Amino acid sequence: MSKVWEPELPKMPKPAERPFLERNRYALITVAFALFGIVLALPTPAGLSPEGHRAGAVFVLCVLFWVFQVVPLQITSIMAIVLLPLTGVMTSPEAFALFGNNAVFFILGAFIISAVLVECGLSTRITCLVLQRAATTPRRLRGGILLFGAFASFWMSEHAVAAMMYPIILSIVTGAGLTSESKFARSLFLAMAWGCIIGGIATYLGGARNPLAMGILFEATEVKIGFLQWLIADIPVVVVMLGVAAAVLYFLYPAEAIDLPQATKVLERQLDELGEFSGREKGVAVVTAITILLWIFVREWIPLAVTAMASVAVLFIFKLTTWTEVERNVNWGVFLMYGGAIALGQALHQTGAADWAVHAMLAGQTPHPLALIAIIILISMLLTEFISNAAVVSLMMPVVISLAFTMHLDPVVMTFAVALPSGLTFVLPMGTPANAIALGSGYPQMRDFLKAGMILVVAAYLLFMAAAAFWWPLLGYQVW
């Protein structure tokens, strides 16, 4: 099947596009390694094992590399895997074995299934059909984009959903003759980004940070969070946030009178090009639906990763995809990143470094659990505006799990407090590709993200606090 769209998608900001970091890249690398050496050379603090001391030094180096992004995130994780055995924190077999973590293979399987959905044209067909039905009025069209982006991100990576929807929305906007001066045109791209971001926290499939957090939690505690457990824990926040996003779009970006038939002709044209619902699309739809049902209902008997990889095998057995398609559409570097992040988190927990850091931070104080969760949620939401949400999870999970042990809190709650807020990035484009894609279209401007995004950030924080105070305890999690 020929590709339906071939636009050049906007690219994420690169180091070369950030003058300060590019000019000072080698200075930052030098400072990071100098601090690594200084931490190693310092006497081991009282109460901390020598292995924990060295694990802390590796963590400091990785934090600086993750925050300033002087090298790709996956390269930082590779450095962690290399340095942990070199510094004697854990043996080489122990470090590299963590690349076989269930979460890594679950992410791999989910990414491959998502890639096949896009490659066979099924996701494009569904997108066009949904938006065609929604395009009865400008406001409903925008609502359709917001809601479909959210729902699709329940089952596919939010990044993939945004990349898939972008050319369709761009074609609608250009077909209607709208320019970047049109508030309504800008709002369509904002609706796309916000829908993908909000929907992306709902399940494990919307963003790899979710299974990454689950993997770090399991390695430290052997506690599992089921697919349905995760969805139930955050669905009230997702639903209310979609309502808040719709209200912000309604009041700040009023609908305009546009030629909808002309604007949506592109949807009819693309559906015509896709042709009849093919046997391949039907097969991929069946495999995907069965996979999701197994994830939801039989995870107690069949691990998520086993189901994911079995589904991938079925796709190949029935020739619903090819290895060439998978190679072309899956970002393999991401698995290096998550394997390294899980190994570093396990090293901090296993050596007692995370526990020592927690006791040092608390300094004998015992803050109210809800106040502590409020701080964790706030830090997660602030950090994720500046660095990758996966990096936020990697940095914070080892510490918050130790906090949970120290203060006798449910580690699942602490995982929710990090992984869910870190997925909601509304203000700055570097936090998620969904924002970068919307900004790169040339329609929304930074002022749109700053003004409207801040409203969403405040709303999200209040909703997470309400969930921690009322919803999560109702589900049986110990919060306070």
Coordinates of C-alpha atoms in Angstrom, one line a residue:
M1 CA 0.0 0.0 0.0
S2 CA 1.3 3.4 -0.9
K3 CA 1.8 6.0 1.9
V4 CA -1.2 8.4 2.0
W5 CA 0.7 11.5 3.2
E6 CA 4.3 12.4 2.7
P7 CA 4.7 15.8 4.5
E8 CA 7.9 16.7 6.2
L9 CA 7.0 16.6 9.9
P10 CA 8.3 19.4 12.2
K11 CA 11.4 18.2 14.1
M12 CA 12.0 18.3 17.8
P13 CA 14.4 21.0 18.9
K14 CA 18.0 19.7 18.7
P15 CA 21.0 20.8 20.7
A16 CA 22.2 22.9 17.6
E17 CA 18.9 24.8 17.9
R18 CA 19.6 25.8 21.5
P19 CA 22.6 28.2 21.3
F20 CA 23.5 28.2 25.0
L21 CA 23.8 24.4 25.3
E22 CA 25.6 24.1 22.0
R23 CA 28.1 26.7 22.8
N24 CA 28.8 25.3 26.3
R25 CA 28.4 21.6 25.5
Y26 CA 32.0 20.6 26.2
A27 CA 32.2 22.8 29.3
L28 CA 29.1 21.1 30.7
I29 CA 30.5 17.7 29.9
T30 CA 33.8 18.6 31.7
V31 CA 31.9 20.0 34.7
A32 CA 29.8 16.8 34.9
F33 CA 32.8 14.5 34.9
A34 CA 34.6 16.7 37.3
L35 CA 31.7 16.5 39.8
F36 CA 31.6 12.7 39.2
G37 CA 35.3 12.5 40.2
I38 CA 34.9 14.8 43.2
V39 CA 32.0 12.8 44.5
L40 CA 34.0 9.6 44.1
A41 CA 37.0 11.1 45.9
L42 CA 35.1 12.4 48.9
P43 CA 35.0 10.2 52.0
T44 CA 32.0 7.9 52.2
P45 CA 29.4 9.5 54.3
A46 CA 28.4 7.9 57.6
G47 CA 25.6 5.4 57.1
L48 CA 26.2 4.9 53.4
S49 CA 27.9 1.9 52.0
P50 CA 31.0 2.3 49.6
E51 CA 28.9 0.8 46.8
G52 CA 26.1 3.3 47.5
H53 CA 28.6 6.1 47.5
R54 CA 29.8 5.1 44.0
A55 CA 26.2 4.6 42.8
G56 CA 25.5 8.1 44.0
A57 CA 28.4 9.4 41.9
V58 CA 27.1 7.7 38.8
F59 CA 23.6 9.1 39.5
V60 CA 25.0 12.7 39.8
L61 CA 26.7 12.3 36.4
C62 CA 23.6 10.9 34.8
V63 CA 21.4 13.7 36.3
L64 CA 23.6 16.4 34.8
F65 CA 23.6 14.7 31.4
W66 CA 19.9 14.1 31.4
V67 CA 19.1 17.7 32.5
F68 CA 21.4 19.4 30.0
Q69 CA 21.0 16.8 27.3
V70 CA 24.6 17.1 26.2
V71 CA 24.3 13.6 24.6
P72 CA 21.1 11.7 23.7
L73 CA 19.2 10.2 26.6
Q74 CA 19.9 6.7 25.5
I75 CA 23.7 7.3 25.5
T76 CA 23.5 8.6 29.1
S77 CA 21.8 5.3 30.0
I78 CA 24.5 3.3 28.3
M79 CA 27.1 5.3 30.3
A80 CA 25.2 4.2 33.5
I81 CA 25.3 0.6 32.4
V82 CA 29.1 0.9 31.7
L83 CA 30.0 2.8 34.9
L84 CA 28.0 0.6 37.3
P85 CA 30.3 -2.4 36.8
L86 CA 33.4 -0.2 36.3
T87 CA 32.9 1.4 39.7
G88 CA 32.1 -1.9 41.4
V89 CA 28.5 -1.0 42.2
M90 CA 27.2 -4.2 40.7
T91 CA 28.7 -6.9 38.4
S92 CA 28.5 -6.7 34.7
P93 CA 26.0 -9.6 34.4
E94 CA 23.8 -8.0 37.0
A95 CA 23.8 -4.6 35.2
F96 CA 23.2 -6.0 31.7
A97 CA 20.6 -8.5 32.9
L98 CA 18.3 -5.6 33.7
F99 CA 17.9 -4.9 30.0
G100 CA 15.8 -8.0 30.1
N101 CA 13.3 -6.4 32.4
N102 CA 9.7 -7.1 31.6
A103 CA 9.0 -3.4 31.2
V104 CA 11.6 -3.1 28.4
F105 CA 10.0 -6.0 26.4
F106 CA 6.5 -4.6 27.1
I107 CA 7.6 -1.3 25.6
L108 CA 9.2 -3.0 22.6
G109 CA 6.0 -5.0 21.9
A110 CA 3.7 -2.0 22.3
F111 CA 5.9 0.1 20.0
I112 CA 5.9 -2.6 17.3
I113 CA 2.1 -3.0 17.4
S114 CA 1.7 0.8 17.2
A115 CA 4.0 0.9 14.2
V116 CA 2.0 -1.8 12.4
L117 CA -1.2 0.1 13.1
V118 CA 0.2 3.2 11.4
E119 CA 2.0 1.3 8.6
C120 CA -1.1 -0.7 7.5
G121 CA -3.2 2.5 7.3
L122 CA -5.7 1.4 10.0
S123 CA -5.0 4.3 12.3
T124 CA -5.2 6.8 9.5
R125 CA -8.5 5.3 8.3
I126 CA -10.0 5.5 11.8
T127 CA -8.7 9.1 12.2
C128 CA -10.3 10.3 9.0
L129 CA -13.6 8.5 9.7
V130 CA -13.8 10.0 13.2
L131 CA -13.0 13.6 12.1
Q132 CA -15.3 13.3 9.1
R133 CA -18.2 12.5 11.5
A134 CA -17.2 15.3 13.9
A135 CA -16.8 18.0 11.2
T136 CA -20.4 19.2 11.3
T137 CA -19.5 22.5 12.9
P138 CA -16.1 24.1 13.6
R139 CA -16.5 23.6 17.3
R140 CA -17.3 19.9 17.0
L141 CA -14.4 19.4 14.6
R142 CA -12.1 20.8 17.3
G143 CA -13.7 18.7 20.0
G144 CA -13.3 15.7 17.8
I145 CA -9.6 16.4 17.4
L146 CA -9.2 16.8 21.2
L147 CA -11.2 13.7 22.1
F148 CA -9.8 11.4 19.4
G149 CA -6.2 12.4 20.1
A150 CA -6.9 11.5 23.8
F151 CA -8.6 8.2 23.1
A152 CA -6.0 7.1 20.5
S153 CA -3.3 7.9 23.0
F154 CA -4.9 5.3 25.3
W155 CA -3.7 2.6 22.9
M156 CA -0.8 4.1 21.0
S157 CA 2.2 6.3 22.0
E158 CA 1.1 9.9 22.2
H159 CA 4.0 10.9 20.0
A160 CA 2.9 8.5 17.3
V161 CA -0.7 9.8 17.5
A162 CA 0.4 13.4 17.2
A163 CA 2.6 12.6 14.2
M164 CA -0.3 10.7 12.6
M165 CA -2.8 13.5 13.2
Y166 CA -0.6 16.4 12.2
P167 CA -0.7 16.1 8.4
I168 CA -4.5 15.5 8.5
I169 CA -5.1 18.7 10.6
L170 CA -2.6 20.6 8.5
S171 CA -4.5 19.6 5.3
I172 CA -7.8 20.7 6.9
V173 CA -6.5 24.1 7.9
T174 CA -4.8 24.8 4.6
G175 CA -7.9 23.5 2.8
A176 CA -10.0 26.1 4.7
G177 CA -7.5 28.8 3.7
L178 CA -6.7 29.6 7.4
T179 CA -3.5 31.4 8.3
S180 CA -1.4 31.5 11.5
E181 CA -3.3 34.7 12.4
S182 CA -6.4 32.6 12.8
K183 CA -7.0 31.8 16.5
F184 CA -9.2 28.9 15.5
A185 CA -6.5 27.4 13.3
R186 CA -4.1 27.6 16.1
S187 CA -6.6 26.0 18.4
L188 CA -6.8 22.9 16.2
F189 CA -3.1 22.1 16.7
L190 CA -3.4 22.9 20.4
A191 CA -6.3 20.5 20.6
M192 CA -4.2 17.8 18.9
A193 CA -1.3 18.3 21.3
W194 CA -3.4 18.5 24.4
G195 CA -5.5 15.5 23.6
C196 CA -2.5 13.4 23.0
I197 CA -0.8 14.5 26.2
I198 CA -3.8 14.1 28.4
G199 CA -4.7 10.7 26.9
G200 CA -1.1 9.6 27.1
I201 CA -1.2 9.2 30.9
A202 CA -4.3 7.0 30.9
T203 CA -2.6 3.6 30.2
Y204 CA 0.8 2.0 29.9
L205 CA 0.6 2.5 26.1
G206 CA 0.4 6.2 25.9
G207 CA 4.0 6.8 26.9
A208 CA 6.9 4.6 27.7
R209 CA 7.5 6.5 31.0
N210 CA 4.5 4.6 32.4
P211 CA 6.0 1.1 32.0
L212 CA 9.4 2.5 32.9
A213 CA 8.0 3.6 36.3
M214 CA 6.4 0.2 36.7
G215 CA 9.7 -1.5 35.9
I216 CA 11.6 0.5 38.5
L217 CA 8.9 -0.2 41.0
F218 CA 8.9 -3.9 40.4
E219 CA 12.6 -4.3 40.6
A220 CA 12.6 -2.5 44.0
T221 CA 9.5 -4.0 45.5
E222 CA 8.2 -6.8 43.3
V223 CA 4.9 -4.9 43.3
K224 CA 2.9 -4.9 40.0
I225 CA 0.4 -2.4 38.8
G226 CA -2.1 -3.9 36.5
F227 CA -3.3 -2.3 33.2
L228 CA -6.8 -1.8 34.6
Q229 CA -5.5 -0.6 38.0
W230 CA -3.5 2.2 36.2
L231 CA -6.4 3.2 34.1
I232 CA -8.9 3.4 37.0
A233 CA -6.4 5.4 39.1
D234 CA -6.1 8.2 36.6
I235 CA -9.2 8.2 34.5
P236 CA -11.0 10.9 36.6
V237 CA -8.0 13.2 36.1
V238 CA -8.0 12.4 32.4
V239 CA -11.7 13.1 31.9
V240 CA -11.8 16.3 33.9
M241 CA -8.6 17.6 32.2
L242 CA -10.2 17.0 28.8
G243 CA -13.1 19.2 30.0
V244 CA -10.7 21.9 31.2
A245 CA -8.9 21.8 27.9
A246 CA -12.2 22.1 26.0
A247 CA -13.2 25.1 28.1
V248 CA -9.8 26.8 27.6
L249 CA -10.2 26.3 23.8
Y250 CA -13.8 27.6 23.9
F251 CA -13.1 30.8 25.8
L252 CA -9.6 31.7 24.5
Y253 CA -10.0 30.5 20.9
P254 CA -13.6 31.2 19.7
A255 CA -14.8 29.2 16.7
E256 CA -14.8 30.9 13.3
A257 CA -17.1 30.6 10.3
I258 CA -15.1 28.4 7.9
D259 CA -15.9 26.5 4.7
L260 CA -16.2 23.0 6.4
P261 CA -17.0 21.1 3.2
Q262 CA -13.9 22.5 1.5
A263 CA -11.8 22.0 4.6
T264 CA -12.8 18.4 5.0
K265 CA -12.5 17.3 1.4
V266 CA -9.1 16.1 2.3
L267 CA -10.6 13.5 4.6
E268 CA -12.8 12.1 1.8
R269 CA -9.8 12.1 -0.6
Q270 CA -7.6 10.2 1.8
L271 CA -10.3 7.6 2.5
D272 CA -10.7 7.1 -1.2
E273 CA -7.0 6.6 -1.6
L274 CA -7.0 4.0 1.2
G275 CA -9.7 2.1 -0.6
E276 CA -11.8 -0.7 0.9
F277 CA -11.1 -2.0 4.4
S278 CA -8.3 -4.5 3.6
G279 CA -7.7 -8.0 5.0
R280 CA -4.5 -6.8 6.5
E281 CA -6.2 -4.0 8.4
K282 CA -8.8 -6.4 9.6
G283 CA -6.1 -8.8 10.8
V284 CA -4.2 -6.1 12.6
A285 CA -7.4 -4.8 14.2
V286 CA -8.2 -8.3 15.6
V287 CA -4.7 -8.9 16.9
T288 CA -4.6 -5.4 18.6
A289 CA -8.1 -5.8 20.1
I290 CA -7.2 -9.3 21.5
T291 CA -3.9 -8.0 22.9
I292 CA -5.6 -5.1 24.7
L293 CA -8.2 -7.4 26.2
L294 CA -5.5 -9.8 27.4
W295 CA -3.6 -6.9 29.0
I296 CA -6.7 -5.8 30.8
F297 CA -8.2 -9.1 32.0
V298 CA -5.5 -11.8 32.2
R299 CA -2.4 -9.9 33.4
E300 CA -2.5 -12.0 36.6
W301 CA -1.8 -15.1 34.6
I302 CA 0.1 -13.8 31.6
P303 CA 2.6 -11.0 32.1
L304 CA 2.1 -7.9 30.0
A305 CA 5.5 -8.3 28.3
V306 CA 4.6 -12.0 27.3
T307 CA 1.3 -10.9 25.8
A308 CA 3.0 -8.0 23.9
M309 CA 5.7 -10.2 22.4
A310 CA 3.3 -13.0 21.6
S311 CA 1.2 -10.5 19.7
V312 CA 4.2 -9.4 17.8
A313 CA 5.0 -13.0 16.8
V314 CA 1.4 -13.4 15.6
L315 CA 1.7 -10.3 13.4
F316 CA 4.7 -11.9 11.7
I317 CA 3.3 -15.4 11.5
F318 CA 0.2 -14.2 9.6
K319 CA 2.3 -11.8 7.5
L320 CA 0.6 -8.7 8.8
T321 CA 3.9 -6.9 8.9
T322 CA 7.5 -7.3 7.8
W323 CA 10.8 -6.7 9.6
T324 CA 11.6 -3.9 7.2
E325 CA 8.5 -2.0 8.3
V326 CA 9.3 -2.6 12.0
E327 CA 12.9 -1.4 11.5
R328 CA 11.7 1.7 9.8
N329 CA 9.1 2.7 12.3
V330 CA 10.5 1.7 15.8
N331 CA 13.0 3.9 17.6
W332 CA 15.4 1.2 18.9
G333 CA 17.4 3.7 20.9
V334 CA 14.6 4.1 23.4
F335 CA 15.1 0.6 24.7
L336 CA 18.7 1.3 25.6
M337 CA 17.5 4.3 27.6
Y338 CA 15.0 2.4 29.6
G339 CA 17.2 -0.5 30.3
G340 CA 19.9 1.8 31.6
A341 CA 17.4 3.8 33.7
I342 CA 16.0 0.7 35.3
A343 CA 19.6 -0.5 36.1
L344 CA 20.5 2.8 37.7
G345 CA 17.3 2.8 39.8
Q346 CA 18.0 -0.7 41.0
A347 CA 21.6 0.1 41.8
L348 CA 20.5 3.1 44.0
H349 CA 17.9 0.9 45.8
Q350 CA 20.1 -2.2 46.1
T351 CA 23.1 -0.3 47.6
G352 CA 21.0 1.8 50.0
A353 CA 22.0 5.0 48.3
A354 CA 18.4 6.1 47.8
D355 CA 17.5 5.3 51.4
W356 CA 20.5 7.3 52.6
A357 CA 19.5 10.3 50.4
V358 CA 15.9 10.2 51.8
H359 CA 17.1 10.2 55.4
A360 CA 19.5 13.0 54.6
M361 CA 16.7 15.1 53.0
L362 CA 14.2 14.5 55.8
A363 CA 16.8 15.2 58.5
G364 CA 14.7 13.6 61.2
Q365 CA 11.5 15.4 60.1
T366 CA 8.3 13.6 59.3
P367 CA 6.2 15.7 57.0
H368 CA 2.5 14.9 56.5
P369 CA 2.2 12.3 53.8
L370 CA -0.2 14.4 51.8
A371 CA 2.2 17.4 51.9
L372 CA 5.0 15.1 50.8
I373 CA 3.0 13.9 47.8
A374 CA 2.1 17.5 47.0
I375 CA 5.8 18.3 46.7
I376 CA 6.5 15.2 44.6
I377 CA 3.7 16.0 42.2
L378 CA 4.9 19.6 41.9
I379 CA 8.5 18.7 41.3
S380 CA 7.4 16.1 38.7
M381 CA 5.3 18.7 36.8
L382 CA 8.0 21.4 36.9
L383 CA 10.8 19.1 35.8
T384 CA 8.9 17.6 32.9
E385 CA 8.5 21.1 31.3
F386 CA 12.3 21.2 30.9
I387 CA 13.5 17.6 30.4
S388 CA 12.2 14.4 29.0
N389 CA 9.4 12.9 31.1
A390 CA 11.3 9.6 31.0
A391 CA 14.3 11.3 32.5
V392 CA 12.0 12.7 35.3
V393 CA 10.8 9.2 36.1
S394 CA 14.4 7.9 36.0
L395 CA 15.6 10.6 38.4
M396 CA 12.7 10.5 40.9
M397 CA 11.5 6.9 41.1
P398 CA 14.4 5.5 43.2
V399 CA 14.1 8.3 45.7
V400 CA 10.3 8.3 46.1
I401 CA 10.3 4.5 46.5
S402 CA 12.7 4.9 49.4
L403 CA 10.5 7.6 50.8
A404 CA 7.6 5.2 50.7
F405 CA 9.5 2.7 52.7
T406 CA 10.8 5.3 55.2
M407 CA 7.3 6.8 55.8
H408 CA 5.4 3.6 55.5
L409 CA 3.5 4.7 52.4
D410 CA 2.2 2.7 49.5
P411 CA 4.9 2.7 46.8
V412 CA 2.2 2.4 44.2
V413 CA 0.9 5.9 45.3
M414 CA 4.4 7.3 45.0
T415 CA 4.7 5.8 41.5
F416 CA 1.4 7.5 40.5
A417 CA 2.7 10.8 42.0
V418 CA 5.7 10.7 39.7
A419 CA 4.7 9.0 36.5
L420 CA 1.3 10.6 36.0
P421 CA 2.2 14.3 36.5
S422 CA 5.4 13.9 34.6
G423 CA 3.3 13.1 31.5
L424 CA 1.4 16.4 31.4
T425 CA 3.6 19.0 29.7
F426 CA 1.6 22.0 28.4
V427 CA 3.9 25.0 28.5
L428 CA 7.2 24.3 26.9
P429 CA 7.8 22.3 23.6
M430 CA 10.9 20.4 24.8
G431 CA 8.9 18.3 27.3
T432 CA 7.1 16.2 24.6
P433 CA 7.1 15.8 20.8
A434 CA 3.3 16.5 20.8
N435 CA 4.0 20.1 21.7
A436 CA 6.9 20.4 19.4
I437 CA 4.9 19.1 16.4
A438 CA 2.1 21.6 17.1
L439 CA 4.6 24.5 17.5
G440 CA 6.5 23.3 14.4
S441 CA 3.3 23.7 12.3
G442 CA 3.8 27.4 12.3
Y443 CA 0.3 28.0 13.6
P444 CA 0.4 28.1 17.5
Q445 CA 3.1 30.4 18.9
M446 CA 5.0 30.2 22.1
R447 CA 2.6 32.8 23.6
D448 CA -0.2 30.3 23.1
F449 CA 1.6 27.6 25.0
L450 CA 2.6 30.0 27.8
K451 CA -0.8 31.5 28.3
A452 CA -3.1 28.6 27.8
G453 CA -0.6 26.0 29.0
M454 CA -0.3 27.6 32.4
I455 CA -4.0 27.3 33.0
L456 CA -3.8 23.6 32.2
V457 CA -0.8 23.1 34.5
V458 CA -2.5 24.6 37.5
A459 CA -5.7 22.6 36.8
A460 CA -3.7 19.4 36.5
Y461 CA -1.9 20.0 39.8
L462 CA -5.1 20.6 41.7
L463 CA -6.7 17.5 40.1
F464 CA -3.8 15.3 41.1
M465 CA -3.9 16.6 44.6
A466 CA -7.7 15.8 44.7
A467 CA -6.9 12.3 43.4
A468 CA -4.3 11.8 46.1
A469 CA -6.5 13.1 48.8
F470 CA -9.8 11.4 47.9
W471 CA -9.7 9.1 44.9
W472 CA -6.6 6.9 45.5
P473 CA -7.5 6.2 49.1
L474 CA -11.0 5.2 47.9
L475 CA -9.3 2.6 45.7
G476 CA -7.5 1.1 48.7
Y477 CA -4.1 2.8 48.4
Q478 CA -2.6 4.1 51.6
V479 CA -2.0 7.8 51.2
W480 CA -2.5 9.4 54.6

